[in-house]
Short mmCIF file of C-alpha atoms in Angstrom, two decimals:
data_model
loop_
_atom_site.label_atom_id
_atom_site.label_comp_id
_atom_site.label_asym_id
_atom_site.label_seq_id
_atom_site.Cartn_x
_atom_site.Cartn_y
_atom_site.Cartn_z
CA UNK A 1 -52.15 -54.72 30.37
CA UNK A 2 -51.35 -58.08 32.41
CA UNK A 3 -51.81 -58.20 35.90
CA UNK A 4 -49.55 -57.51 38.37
CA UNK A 5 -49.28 -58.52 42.33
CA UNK A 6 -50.77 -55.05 44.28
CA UNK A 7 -49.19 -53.82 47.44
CA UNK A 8 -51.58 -55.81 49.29
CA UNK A 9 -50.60 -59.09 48.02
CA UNK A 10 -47.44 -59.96 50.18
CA UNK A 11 -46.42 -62.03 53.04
CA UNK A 12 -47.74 -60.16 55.52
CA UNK A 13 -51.46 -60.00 53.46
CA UNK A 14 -54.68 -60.22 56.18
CA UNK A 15 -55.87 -63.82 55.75
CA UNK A 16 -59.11 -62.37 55.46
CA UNK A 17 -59.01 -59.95 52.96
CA UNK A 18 -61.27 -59.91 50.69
CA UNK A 19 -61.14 -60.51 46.75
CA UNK A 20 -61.11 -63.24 44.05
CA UNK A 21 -60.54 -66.92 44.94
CA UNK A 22 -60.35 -69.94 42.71
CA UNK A 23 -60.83 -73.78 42.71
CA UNK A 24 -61.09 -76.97 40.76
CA UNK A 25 -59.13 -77.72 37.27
CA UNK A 26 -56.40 -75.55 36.81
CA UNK A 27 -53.60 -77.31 34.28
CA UNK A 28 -54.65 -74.41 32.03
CA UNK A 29 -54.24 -71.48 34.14
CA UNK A 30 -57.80 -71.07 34.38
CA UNK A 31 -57.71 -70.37 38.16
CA UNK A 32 -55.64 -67.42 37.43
CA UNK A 33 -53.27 -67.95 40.18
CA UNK A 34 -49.83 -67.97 38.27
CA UNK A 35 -49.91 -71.81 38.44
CA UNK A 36 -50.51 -74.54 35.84
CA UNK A 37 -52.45 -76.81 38.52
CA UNK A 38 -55.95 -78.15 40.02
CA UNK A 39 -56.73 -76.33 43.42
CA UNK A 40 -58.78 -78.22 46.12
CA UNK A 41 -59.44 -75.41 47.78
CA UNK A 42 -60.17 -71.81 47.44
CA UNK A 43 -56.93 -69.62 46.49
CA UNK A 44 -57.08 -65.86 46.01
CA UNK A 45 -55.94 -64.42 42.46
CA UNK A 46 -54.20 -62.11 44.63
CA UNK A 47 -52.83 -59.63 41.53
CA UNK A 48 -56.90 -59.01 41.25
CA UNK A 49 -56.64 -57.80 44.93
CA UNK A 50 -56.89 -53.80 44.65
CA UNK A 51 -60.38 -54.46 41.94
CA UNK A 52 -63.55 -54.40 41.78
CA UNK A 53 -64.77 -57.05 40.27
CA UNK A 54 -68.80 -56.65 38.83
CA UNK A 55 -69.18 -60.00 36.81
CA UNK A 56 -67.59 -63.85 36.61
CA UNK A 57 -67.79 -66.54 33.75
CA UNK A 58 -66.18 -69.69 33.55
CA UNK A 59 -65.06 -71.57 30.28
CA UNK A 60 -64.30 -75.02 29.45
CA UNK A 61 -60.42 -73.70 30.24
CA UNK A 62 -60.81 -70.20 30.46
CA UNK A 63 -62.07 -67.53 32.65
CA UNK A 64 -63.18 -63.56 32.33
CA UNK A 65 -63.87 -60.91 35.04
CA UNK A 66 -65.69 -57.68 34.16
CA UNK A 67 -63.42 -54.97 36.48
CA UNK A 68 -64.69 -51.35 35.73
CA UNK A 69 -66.29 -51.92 32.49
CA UNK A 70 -62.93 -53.67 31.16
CA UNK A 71 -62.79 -57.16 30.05
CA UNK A 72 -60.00 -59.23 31.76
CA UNK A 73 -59.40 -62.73 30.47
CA UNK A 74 -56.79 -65.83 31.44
CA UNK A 75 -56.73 -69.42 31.04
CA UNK A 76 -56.67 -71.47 27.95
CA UNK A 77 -56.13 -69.41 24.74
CA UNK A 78 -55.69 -71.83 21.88
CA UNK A 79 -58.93 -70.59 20.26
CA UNK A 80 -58.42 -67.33 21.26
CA UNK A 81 -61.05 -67.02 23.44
CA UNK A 82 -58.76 -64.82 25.44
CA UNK A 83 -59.57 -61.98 23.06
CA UNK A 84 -55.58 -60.73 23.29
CA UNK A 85 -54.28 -59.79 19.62
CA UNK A 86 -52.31 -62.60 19.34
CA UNK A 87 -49.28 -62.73 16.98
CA UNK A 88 -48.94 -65.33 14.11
CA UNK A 89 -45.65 -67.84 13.86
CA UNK A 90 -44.10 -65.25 11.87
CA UNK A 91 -44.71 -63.01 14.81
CA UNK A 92 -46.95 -60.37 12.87
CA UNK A 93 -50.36 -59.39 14.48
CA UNK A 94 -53.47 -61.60 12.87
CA UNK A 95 -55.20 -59.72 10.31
CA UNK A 96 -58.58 -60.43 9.67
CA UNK A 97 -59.59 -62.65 6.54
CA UNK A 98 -61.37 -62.29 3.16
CA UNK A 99 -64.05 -65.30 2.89
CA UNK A 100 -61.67 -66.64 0.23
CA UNK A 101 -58.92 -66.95 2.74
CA UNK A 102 -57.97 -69.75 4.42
CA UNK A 103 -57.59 -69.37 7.80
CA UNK A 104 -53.89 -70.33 10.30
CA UNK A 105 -54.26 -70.61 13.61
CA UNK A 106 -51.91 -68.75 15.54
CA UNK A 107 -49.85 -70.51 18.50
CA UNK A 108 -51.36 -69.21 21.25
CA UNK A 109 -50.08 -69.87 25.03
CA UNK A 110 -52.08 -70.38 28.05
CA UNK A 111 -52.15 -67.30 30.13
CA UNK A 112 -51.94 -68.20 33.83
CA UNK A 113 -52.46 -64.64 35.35
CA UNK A 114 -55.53 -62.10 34.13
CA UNK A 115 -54.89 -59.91 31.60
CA UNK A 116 -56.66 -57.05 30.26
CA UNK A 117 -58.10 -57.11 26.91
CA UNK A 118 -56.73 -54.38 24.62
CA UNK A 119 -59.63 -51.65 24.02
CA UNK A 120 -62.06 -53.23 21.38
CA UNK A 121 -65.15 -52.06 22.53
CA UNK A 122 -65.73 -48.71 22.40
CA UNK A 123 -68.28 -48.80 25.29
CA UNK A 124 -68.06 -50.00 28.69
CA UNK A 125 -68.60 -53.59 28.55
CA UNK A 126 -71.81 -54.87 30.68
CA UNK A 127 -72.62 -58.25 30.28
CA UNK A 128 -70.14 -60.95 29.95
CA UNK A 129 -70.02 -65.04 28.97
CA UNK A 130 -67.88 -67.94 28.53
CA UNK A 131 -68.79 -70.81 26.19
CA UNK A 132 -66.09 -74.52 25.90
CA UNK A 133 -63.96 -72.13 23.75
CA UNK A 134 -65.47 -68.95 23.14
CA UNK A 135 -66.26 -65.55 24.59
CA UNK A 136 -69.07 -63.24 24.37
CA UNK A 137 -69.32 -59.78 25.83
CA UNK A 138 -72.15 -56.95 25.64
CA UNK A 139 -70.90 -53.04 25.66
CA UNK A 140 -73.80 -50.51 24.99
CA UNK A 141 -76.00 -52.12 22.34
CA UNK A 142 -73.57 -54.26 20.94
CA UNK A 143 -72.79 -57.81 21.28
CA UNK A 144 -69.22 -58.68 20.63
CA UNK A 145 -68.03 -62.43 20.54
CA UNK A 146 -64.34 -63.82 19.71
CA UNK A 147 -62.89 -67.58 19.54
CA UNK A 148 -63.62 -70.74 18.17
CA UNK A 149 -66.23 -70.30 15.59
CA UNK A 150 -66.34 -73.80 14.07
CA UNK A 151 -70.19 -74.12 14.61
CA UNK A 152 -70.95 -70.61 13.79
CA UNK A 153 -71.47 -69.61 17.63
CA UNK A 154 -69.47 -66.76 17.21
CA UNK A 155 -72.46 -65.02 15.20
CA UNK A 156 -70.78 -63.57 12.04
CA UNK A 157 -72.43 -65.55 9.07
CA UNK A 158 -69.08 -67.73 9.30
CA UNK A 159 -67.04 -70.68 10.76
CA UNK A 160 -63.67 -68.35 11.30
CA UNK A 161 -62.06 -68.36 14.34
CA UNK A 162 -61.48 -64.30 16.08
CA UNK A 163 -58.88 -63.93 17.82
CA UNK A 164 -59.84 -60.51 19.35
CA UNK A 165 -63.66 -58.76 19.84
CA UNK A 166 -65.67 -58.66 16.80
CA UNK A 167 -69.07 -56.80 16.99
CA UNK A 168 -71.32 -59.34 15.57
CA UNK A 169 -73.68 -56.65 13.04
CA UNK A 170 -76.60 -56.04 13.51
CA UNK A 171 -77.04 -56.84 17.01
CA UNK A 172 -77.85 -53.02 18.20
CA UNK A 173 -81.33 -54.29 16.75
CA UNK A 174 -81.33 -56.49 20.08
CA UNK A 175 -81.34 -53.68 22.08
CA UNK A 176 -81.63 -53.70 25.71
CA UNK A 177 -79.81 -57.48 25.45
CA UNK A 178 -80.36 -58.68 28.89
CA UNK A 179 -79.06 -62.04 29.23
CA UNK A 180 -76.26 -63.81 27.23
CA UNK A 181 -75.83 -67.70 27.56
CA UNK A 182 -73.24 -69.46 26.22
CA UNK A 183 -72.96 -73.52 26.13
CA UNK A 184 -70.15 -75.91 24.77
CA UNK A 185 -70.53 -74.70 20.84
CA UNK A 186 -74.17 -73.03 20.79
CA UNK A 187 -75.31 -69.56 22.81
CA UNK A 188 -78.99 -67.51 23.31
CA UNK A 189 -79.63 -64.04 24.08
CA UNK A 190 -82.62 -62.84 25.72
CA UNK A 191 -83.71 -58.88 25.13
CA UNK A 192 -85.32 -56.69 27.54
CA UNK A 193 -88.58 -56.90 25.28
CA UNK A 194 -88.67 -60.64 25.84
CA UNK A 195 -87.60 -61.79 22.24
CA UNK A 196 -85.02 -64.80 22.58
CA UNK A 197 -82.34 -65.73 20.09
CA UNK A 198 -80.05 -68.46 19.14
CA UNK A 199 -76.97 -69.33 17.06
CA UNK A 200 -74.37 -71.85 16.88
CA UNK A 201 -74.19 -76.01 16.86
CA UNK A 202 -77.65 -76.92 16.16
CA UNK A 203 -76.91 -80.59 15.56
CA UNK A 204 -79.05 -81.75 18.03
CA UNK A 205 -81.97 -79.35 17.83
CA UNK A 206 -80.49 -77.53 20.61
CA UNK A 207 -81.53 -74.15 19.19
CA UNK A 208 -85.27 -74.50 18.80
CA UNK A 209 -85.28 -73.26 15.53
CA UNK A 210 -87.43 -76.22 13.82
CA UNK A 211 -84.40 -77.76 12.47
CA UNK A 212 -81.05 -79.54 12.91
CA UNK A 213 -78.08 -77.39 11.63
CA UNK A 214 -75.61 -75.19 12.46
CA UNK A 215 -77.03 -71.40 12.86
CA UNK A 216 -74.21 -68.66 12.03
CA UNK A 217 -76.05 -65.64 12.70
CA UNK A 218 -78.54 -65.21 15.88
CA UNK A 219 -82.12 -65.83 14.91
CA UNK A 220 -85.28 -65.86 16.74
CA UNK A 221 -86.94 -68.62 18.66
CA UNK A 222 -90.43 -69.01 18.56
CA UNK A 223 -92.97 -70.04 21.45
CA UNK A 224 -91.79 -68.52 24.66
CA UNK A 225 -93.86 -66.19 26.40
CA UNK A 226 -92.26 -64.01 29.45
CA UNK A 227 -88.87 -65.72 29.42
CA UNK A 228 -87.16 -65.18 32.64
CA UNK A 229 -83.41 -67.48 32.44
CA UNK A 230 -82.36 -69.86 29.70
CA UNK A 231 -79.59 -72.22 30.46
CA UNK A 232 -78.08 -74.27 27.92
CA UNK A 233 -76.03 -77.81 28.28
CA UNK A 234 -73.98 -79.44 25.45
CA UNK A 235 -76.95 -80.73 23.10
CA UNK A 236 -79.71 -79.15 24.70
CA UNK A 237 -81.65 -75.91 26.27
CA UNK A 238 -84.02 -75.04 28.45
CA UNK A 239 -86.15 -72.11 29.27
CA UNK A 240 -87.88 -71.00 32.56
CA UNK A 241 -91.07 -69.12 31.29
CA UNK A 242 -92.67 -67.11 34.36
CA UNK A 243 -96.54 -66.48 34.73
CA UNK A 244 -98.32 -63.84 35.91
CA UNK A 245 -98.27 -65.00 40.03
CA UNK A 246 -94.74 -66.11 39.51
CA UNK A 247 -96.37 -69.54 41.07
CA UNK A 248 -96.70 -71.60 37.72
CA UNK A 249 -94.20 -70.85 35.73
CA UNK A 250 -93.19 -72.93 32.64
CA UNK A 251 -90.10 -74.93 31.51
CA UNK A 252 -89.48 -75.85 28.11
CA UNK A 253 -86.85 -77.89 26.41
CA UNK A 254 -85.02 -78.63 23.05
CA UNK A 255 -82.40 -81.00 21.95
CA UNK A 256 -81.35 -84.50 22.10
CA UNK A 257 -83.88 -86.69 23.91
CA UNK A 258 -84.64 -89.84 24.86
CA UNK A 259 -85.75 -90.82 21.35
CA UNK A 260 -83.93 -88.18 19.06
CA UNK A 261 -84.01 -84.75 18.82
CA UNK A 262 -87.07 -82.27 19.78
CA UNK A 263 -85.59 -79.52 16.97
CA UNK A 264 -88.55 -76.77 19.04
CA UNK A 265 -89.41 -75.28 22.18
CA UNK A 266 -91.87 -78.10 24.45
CA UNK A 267 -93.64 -77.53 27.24
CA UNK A 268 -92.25 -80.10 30.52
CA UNK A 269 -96.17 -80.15 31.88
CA UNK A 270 -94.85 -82.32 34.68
CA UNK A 271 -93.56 -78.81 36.14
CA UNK A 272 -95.72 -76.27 35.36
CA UNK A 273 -97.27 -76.72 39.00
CA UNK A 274 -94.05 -76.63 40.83
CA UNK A 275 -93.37 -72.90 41.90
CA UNK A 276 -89.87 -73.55 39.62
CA UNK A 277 -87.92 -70.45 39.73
CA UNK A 278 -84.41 -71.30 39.07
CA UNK A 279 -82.37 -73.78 36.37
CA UNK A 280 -79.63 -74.99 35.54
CA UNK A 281 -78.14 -77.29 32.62
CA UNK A 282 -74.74 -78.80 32.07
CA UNK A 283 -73.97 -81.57 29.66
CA UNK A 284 -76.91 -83.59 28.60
CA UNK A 285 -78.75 -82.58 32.63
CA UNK A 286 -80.87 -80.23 33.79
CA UNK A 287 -81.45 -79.22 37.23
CA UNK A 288 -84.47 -76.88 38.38
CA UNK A 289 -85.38 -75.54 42.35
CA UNK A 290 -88.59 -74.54 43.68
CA UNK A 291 -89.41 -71.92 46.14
CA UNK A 292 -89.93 -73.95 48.64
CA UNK A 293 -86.36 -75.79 48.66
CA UNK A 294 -87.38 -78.67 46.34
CA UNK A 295 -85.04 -79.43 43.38
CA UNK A 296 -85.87 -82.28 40.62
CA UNK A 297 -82.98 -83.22 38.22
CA UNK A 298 -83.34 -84.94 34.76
CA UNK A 299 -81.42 -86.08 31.33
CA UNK A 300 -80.18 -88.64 29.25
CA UNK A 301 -77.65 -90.37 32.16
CA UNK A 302 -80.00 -90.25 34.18
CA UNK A 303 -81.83 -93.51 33.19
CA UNK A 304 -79.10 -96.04 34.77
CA UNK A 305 -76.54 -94.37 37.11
CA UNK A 306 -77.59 -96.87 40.12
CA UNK A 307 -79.01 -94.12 42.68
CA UNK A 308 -82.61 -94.82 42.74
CA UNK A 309 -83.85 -92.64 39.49
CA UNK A 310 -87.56 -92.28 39.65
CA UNK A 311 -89.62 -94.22 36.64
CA UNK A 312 -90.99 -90.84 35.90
CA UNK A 313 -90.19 -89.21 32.51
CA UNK A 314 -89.46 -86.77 30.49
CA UNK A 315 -89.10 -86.75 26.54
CA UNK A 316 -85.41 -85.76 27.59
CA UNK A 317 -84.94 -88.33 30.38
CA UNK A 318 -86.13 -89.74 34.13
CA UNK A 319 -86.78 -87.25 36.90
CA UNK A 320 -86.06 -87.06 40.58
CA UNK A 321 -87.33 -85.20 42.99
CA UNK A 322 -85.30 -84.47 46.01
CA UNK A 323 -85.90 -82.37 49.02
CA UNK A 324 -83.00 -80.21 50.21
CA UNK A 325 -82.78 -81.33 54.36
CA UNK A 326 -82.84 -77.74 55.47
CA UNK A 327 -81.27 -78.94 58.69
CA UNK A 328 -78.07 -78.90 57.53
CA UNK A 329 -78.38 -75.13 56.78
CA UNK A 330 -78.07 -73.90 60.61
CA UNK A 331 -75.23 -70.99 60.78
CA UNK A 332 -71.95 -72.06 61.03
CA UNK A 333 -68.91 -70.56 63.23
CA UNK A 334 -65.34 -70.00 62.48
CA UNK A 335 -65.28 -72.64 65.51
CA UNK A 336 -67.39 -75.20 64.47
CA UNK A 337 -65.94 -75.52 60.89
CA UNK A 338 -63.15 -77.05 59.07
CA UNK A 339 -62.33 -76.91 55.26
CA UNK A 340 -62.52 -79.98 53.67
CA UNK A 341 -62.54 -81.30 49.71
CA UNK A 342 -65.60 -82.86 48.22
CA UNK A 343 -65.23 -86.29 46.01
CA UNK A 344 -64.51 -84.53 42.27
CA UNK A 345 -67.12 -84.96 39.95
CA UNK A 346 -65.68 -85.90 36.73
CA UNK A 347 -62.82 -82.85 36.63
CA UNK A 348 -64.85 -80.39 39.05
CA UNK A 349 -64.08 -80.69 42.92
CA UNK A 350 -65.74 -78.18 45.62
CA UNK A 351 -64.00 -77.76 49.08
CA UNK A 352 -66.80 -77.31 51.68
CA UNK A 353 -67.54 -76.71 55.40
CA UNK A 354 -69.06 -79.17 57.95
CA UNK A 355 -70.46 -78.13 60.95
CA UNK A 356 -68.77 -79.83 63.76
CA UNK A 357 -71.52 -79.14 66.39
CA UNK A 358 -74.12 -81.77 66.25
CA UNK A 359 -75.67 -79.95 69.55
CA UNK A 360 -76.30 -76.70 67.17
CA UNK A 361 -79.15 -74.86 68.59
CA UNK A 362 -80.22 -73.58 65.09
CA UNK A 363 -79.55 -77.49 63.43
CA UNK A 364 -83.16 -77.32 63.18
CA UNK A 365 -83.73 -74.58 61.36
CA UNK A 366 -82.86 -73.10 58.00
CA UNK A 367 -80.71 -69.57 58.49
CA UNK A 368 -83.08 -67.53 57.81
CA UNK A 369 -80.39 -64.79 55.67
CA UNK A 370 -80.05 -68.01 53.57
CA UNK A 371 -83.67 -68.46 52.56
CA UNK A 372 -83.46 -66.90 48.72
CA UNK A 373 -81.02 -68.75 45.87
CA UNK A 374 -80.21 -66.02 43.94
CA UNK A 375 -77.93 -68.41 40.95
CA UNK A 376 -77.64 -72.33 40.48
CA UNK A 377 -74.73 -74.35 38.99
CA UNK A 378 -74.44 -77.71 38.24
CA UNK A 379 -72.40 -80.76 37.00
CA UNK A 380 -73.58 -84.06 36.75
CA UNK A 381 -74.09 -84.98 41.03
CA UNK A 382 -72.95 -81.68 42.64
CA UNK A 383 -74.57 -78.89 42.95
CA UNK A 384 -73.60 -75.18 44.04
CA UNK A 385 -76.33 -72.34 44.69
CA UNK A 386 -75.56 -68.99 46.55
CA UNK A 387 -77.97 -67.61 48.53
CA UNK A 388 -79.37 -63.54 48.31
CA UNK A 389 -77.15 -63.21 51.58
CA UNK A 390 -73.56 -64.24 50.21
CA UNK A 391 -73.60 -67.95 51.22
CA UNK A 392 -72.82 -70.57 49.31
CA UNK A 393 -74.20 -73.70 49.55
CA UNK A 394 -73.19 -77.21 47.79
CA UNK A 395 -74.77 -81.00 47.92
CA UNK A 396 -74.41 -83.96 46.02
CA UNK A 397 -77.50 -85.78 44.65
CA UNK A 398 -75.93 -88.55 46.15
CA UNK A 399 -75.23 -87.28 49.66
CA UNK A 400 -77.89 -86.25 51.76
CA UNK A 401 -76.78 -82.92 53.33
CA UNK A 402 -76.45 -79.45 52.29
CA UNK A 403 -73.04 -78.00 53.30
CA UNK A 404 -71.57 -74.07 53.15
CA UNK A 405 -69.00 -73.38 51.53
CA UNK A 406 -66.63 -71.36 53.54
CA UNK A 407 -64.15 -69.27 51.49
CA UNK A 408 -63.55 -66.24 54.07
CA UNK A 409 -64.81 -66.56 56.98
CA UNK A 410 -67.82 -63.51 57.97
CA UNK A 411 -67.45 -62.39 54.19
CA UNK A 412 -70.26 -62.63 51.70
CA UNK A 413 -69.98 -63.82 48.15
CA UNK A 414 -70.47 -61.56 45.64
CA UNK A 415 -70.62 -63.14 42.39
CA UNK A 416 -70.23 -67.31 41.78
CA UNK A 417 -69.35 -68.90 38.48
CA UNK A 418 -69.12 -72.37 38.23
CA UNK A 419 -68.30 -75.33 35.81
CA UNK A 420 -65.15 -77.07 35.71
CA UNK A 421 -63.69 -75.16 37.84
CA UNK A 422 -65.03 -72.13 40.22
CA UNK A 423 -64.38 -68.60 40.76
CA UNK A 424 -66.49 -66.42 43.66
CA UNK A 425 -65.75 -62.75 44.87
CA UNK A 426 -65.45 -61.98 47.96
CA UNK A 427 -66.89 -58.16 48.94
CA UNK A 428 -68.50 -56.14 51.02
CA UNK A 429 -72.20 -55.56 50.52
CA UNK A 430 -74.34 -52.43 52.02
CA UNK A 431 -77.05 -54.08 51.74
CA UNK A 432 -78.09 -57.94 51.44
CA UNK A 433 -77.41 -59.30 47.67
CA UNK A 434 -80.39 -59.01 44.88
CA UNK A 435 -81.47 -61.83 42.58
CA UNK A 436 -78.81 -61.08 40.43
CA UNK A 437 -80.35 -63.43 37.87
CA UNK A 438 -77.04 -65.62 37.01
CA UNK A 439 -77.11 -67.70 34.00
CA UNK A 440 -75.18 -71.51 33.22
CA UNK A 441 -71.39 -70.14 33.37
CA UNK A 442 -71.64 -66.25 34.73
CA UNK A 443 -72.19 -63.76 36.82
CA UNK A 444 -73.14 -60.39 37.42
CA UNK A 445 -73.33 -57.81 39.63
CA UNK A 446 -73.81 -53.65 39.73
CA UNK A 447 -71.48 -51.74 41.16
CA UNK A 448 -74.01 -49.77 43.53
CA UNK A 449 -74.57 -52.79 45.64
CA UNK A 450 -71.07 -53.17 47.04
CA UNK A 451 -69.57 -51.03 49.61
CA UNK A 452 -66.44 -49.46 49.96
CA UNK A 453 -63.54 -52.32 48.80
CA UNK A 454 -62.43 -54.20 51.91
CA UNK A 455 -58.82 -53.88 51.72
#
């Protein structure tokens, strides 16, 4: 089932409606829109208009929205990490393969419009995740994955490419899976009993298995007690651990560093005392916030980018501390705003508000319905967070200021997924948003928490 323009979506559509919207790199079709090009500012996916949408992951090229326990895909598809029964040259469906069997790729087109991935689950599908050029989904107890499987991040004792959902076996063992991260060729899982798992490129150590080489099935990682998130960049991950007060928690770290490769879990001591409760990672950085609206960055370009970097270390690269001036979090009116588009960072741009009114009563104060991040995404500079009330907020490492991003005006964000380019729903709540717990390229959110579709 593709995706068609609803009712809603003509010329005479409310402005303000509610719904999908999409920015950033688009020559894939990866902003959904029925265009092959970058956005600079939010557009709506309007055919996803009449949906509900419960979760968001971004790709390298791709993207997937969860819409009533459905899996809808669009974007890049060379891989098939669209997960859409492709057809060979020949035109036949792809069969799967004996081990014996070497594999063709199929051609595959981009797909610049959602689609709906043909029934391959058998359950209603509750987690999703998008990896460089990969896909990963979670229905009942079962963790389906389908793309590139090169590195063996697709879970299935192979390097084979699937071009449609394959249940990787096994996995009910994993049972309640709770989180599902995916990175550039690598992914963990974290279950509901607090056992962690990893599979994929391990090149770099970035599994914390002990050693350096590929893993093709998931396998457990030792040395984590109470795992709450685990993000994952291109050679690394990292692990927020929480304690008992929720006051020191713990970060750990594997991967390429500064002098090699740390192949297990380590402890970052230089953090344990922070109040950490959030991270992020994206290519060889990491980026962590405290409760109290403190975030420190680190990696391997950090060392020499000419902006100051603090001497201080890490075994996976300087550290800088930076205090988020809440001043620049005061509300912000229809009135006193105007869209504008952020300097891209490397192929990721994010349009932004500015409040106009430097006589702001509240200028000196931080809105106090944006006081809770409830997910973090980075890049290398910029920054995005959204806030427990539906805000999103953006700054640059560079830049002092933290600036709202206004896609509707008066609407909260539901859901925010972020990399190389962004994708944020637009809803409704009846109550302020959860911690919805996002991880590196996703999002989710139940269905209980959003009112009536605003339509």
């Amino acid at each position: 089932m593709g995706c068609v323009p609803t009712k809603t979506s003509g010329t005479n559509h409310d402005s303000s409606h509610c719904g999908v919207y999409s920015w950033g790199t688009g020559f894939d079709g990866q902003l959904g829109t029925g265009k092959a090009k970058n956005m600079l500012s939010p557009t709506r996916i309007k055919c996803l208009d009449d949906y509900v949408i419960t979760a968001l992951a971004v790709g390298q090229a791709h993207s997937m929205a969860l819409i009533d326990g459905d899996v809808w895909t669009w974007g890049r598809g060379t891989f098939g990490q669209l997960g859409t029964s492709p057809t060979t040259t020949e035109g036949a469906v792809a069969e799967p393969l004996d081990d014996d069997e070497e594999q063709v790729a199929p051609q595959i087109p981009s797909q610049s419009t959602p689609q709906r991935i043909p029934p391959s689950f058998g359950e209603r599908v509750s987690l999703i995740a998008a990896g460089a050029n990969h896909s990963m989904a979670v229905a009942g107890s079962t963790l389906y994955t389908w793309g590139n499987g090169e590195h063996g991040q697709l879970g299935h004792g192979d390097t084979q490419t699937k071009y449609s959902p394959t249940a990787v076996k096994g996995s009910n063992k994993y049972n309640p899976i709770t989180q599902i991260v995916t990175a550039t060729d690598h992914n963990w899982l974290l279950t509901g009993t607090g056992r962690v798992y990893s599979w994929g490129c391990g090149t770099h150590g970035q599994l914390g298995q002990g050693g350096k080489t590929n893993v093709l099935r998931p396998t457990p990682v030792d040395g984590l007690d109470n795992p709450k998130i685990i993000a994952a960049g291109v050679t690394h991950s990292v692990a927020l651990c929480t304690s008992s007060t929720g006051k020191n928690n713990r970060v750990f770290q594997c991967g390429k560093s500064l002098s090699g490769s740390v192949t297990s879990m380590v402890e970052l001591e230089m953090f344990t005392d922070k109040n950490i409760q959030l991270v992020a990672a994206a290519g060889t950085h990491t980026v962590a916030l405290t409760a109290d609206w403190r975030m420190v960055s680190w990696g391997l370009e950090n060392a020499d980018d000419g902006y100051g970097r603090s001497t201080q270390s890490t075994p996976f690269g300087f550290f800088r501390w930076i205090d988020l001036p809440q001043a620049f979090l005061s509300p912000v009116t229809a009135q006193q705003t105007r869209l504008q588009s952020a300097k891209p960072q490397g192929t990721h741009s994010v349009p932004y508000s500015v409040d106009q009114s430097k006589d702001s009563k509240n200028s000196d104060q931080l809105d106090s319905d944006c006081d809770k991040i409830a997910s973090l995404y980075t890049t290398r500079n910029s920054h995005l967070a959204l806030t427990g009330s539906g805000t999103i907020l953006r700054w640059e490492e560079t830049v002092f200021g933290v600036v709202p991003v206004t896609v509707v005006p008066g609407k909260p964000v539901a859901l925010l997924a972020s990399g190389d380019h962004t994708l944020c729903y637009v809803a409704k709540y009846k109550q302020p948003a959860r911690d919805y717990s996002t991880y590196n390229s996703g999002a989710e959110l139940v269905a209980e928490d959003l009112d009536e579709f605003d339509v």
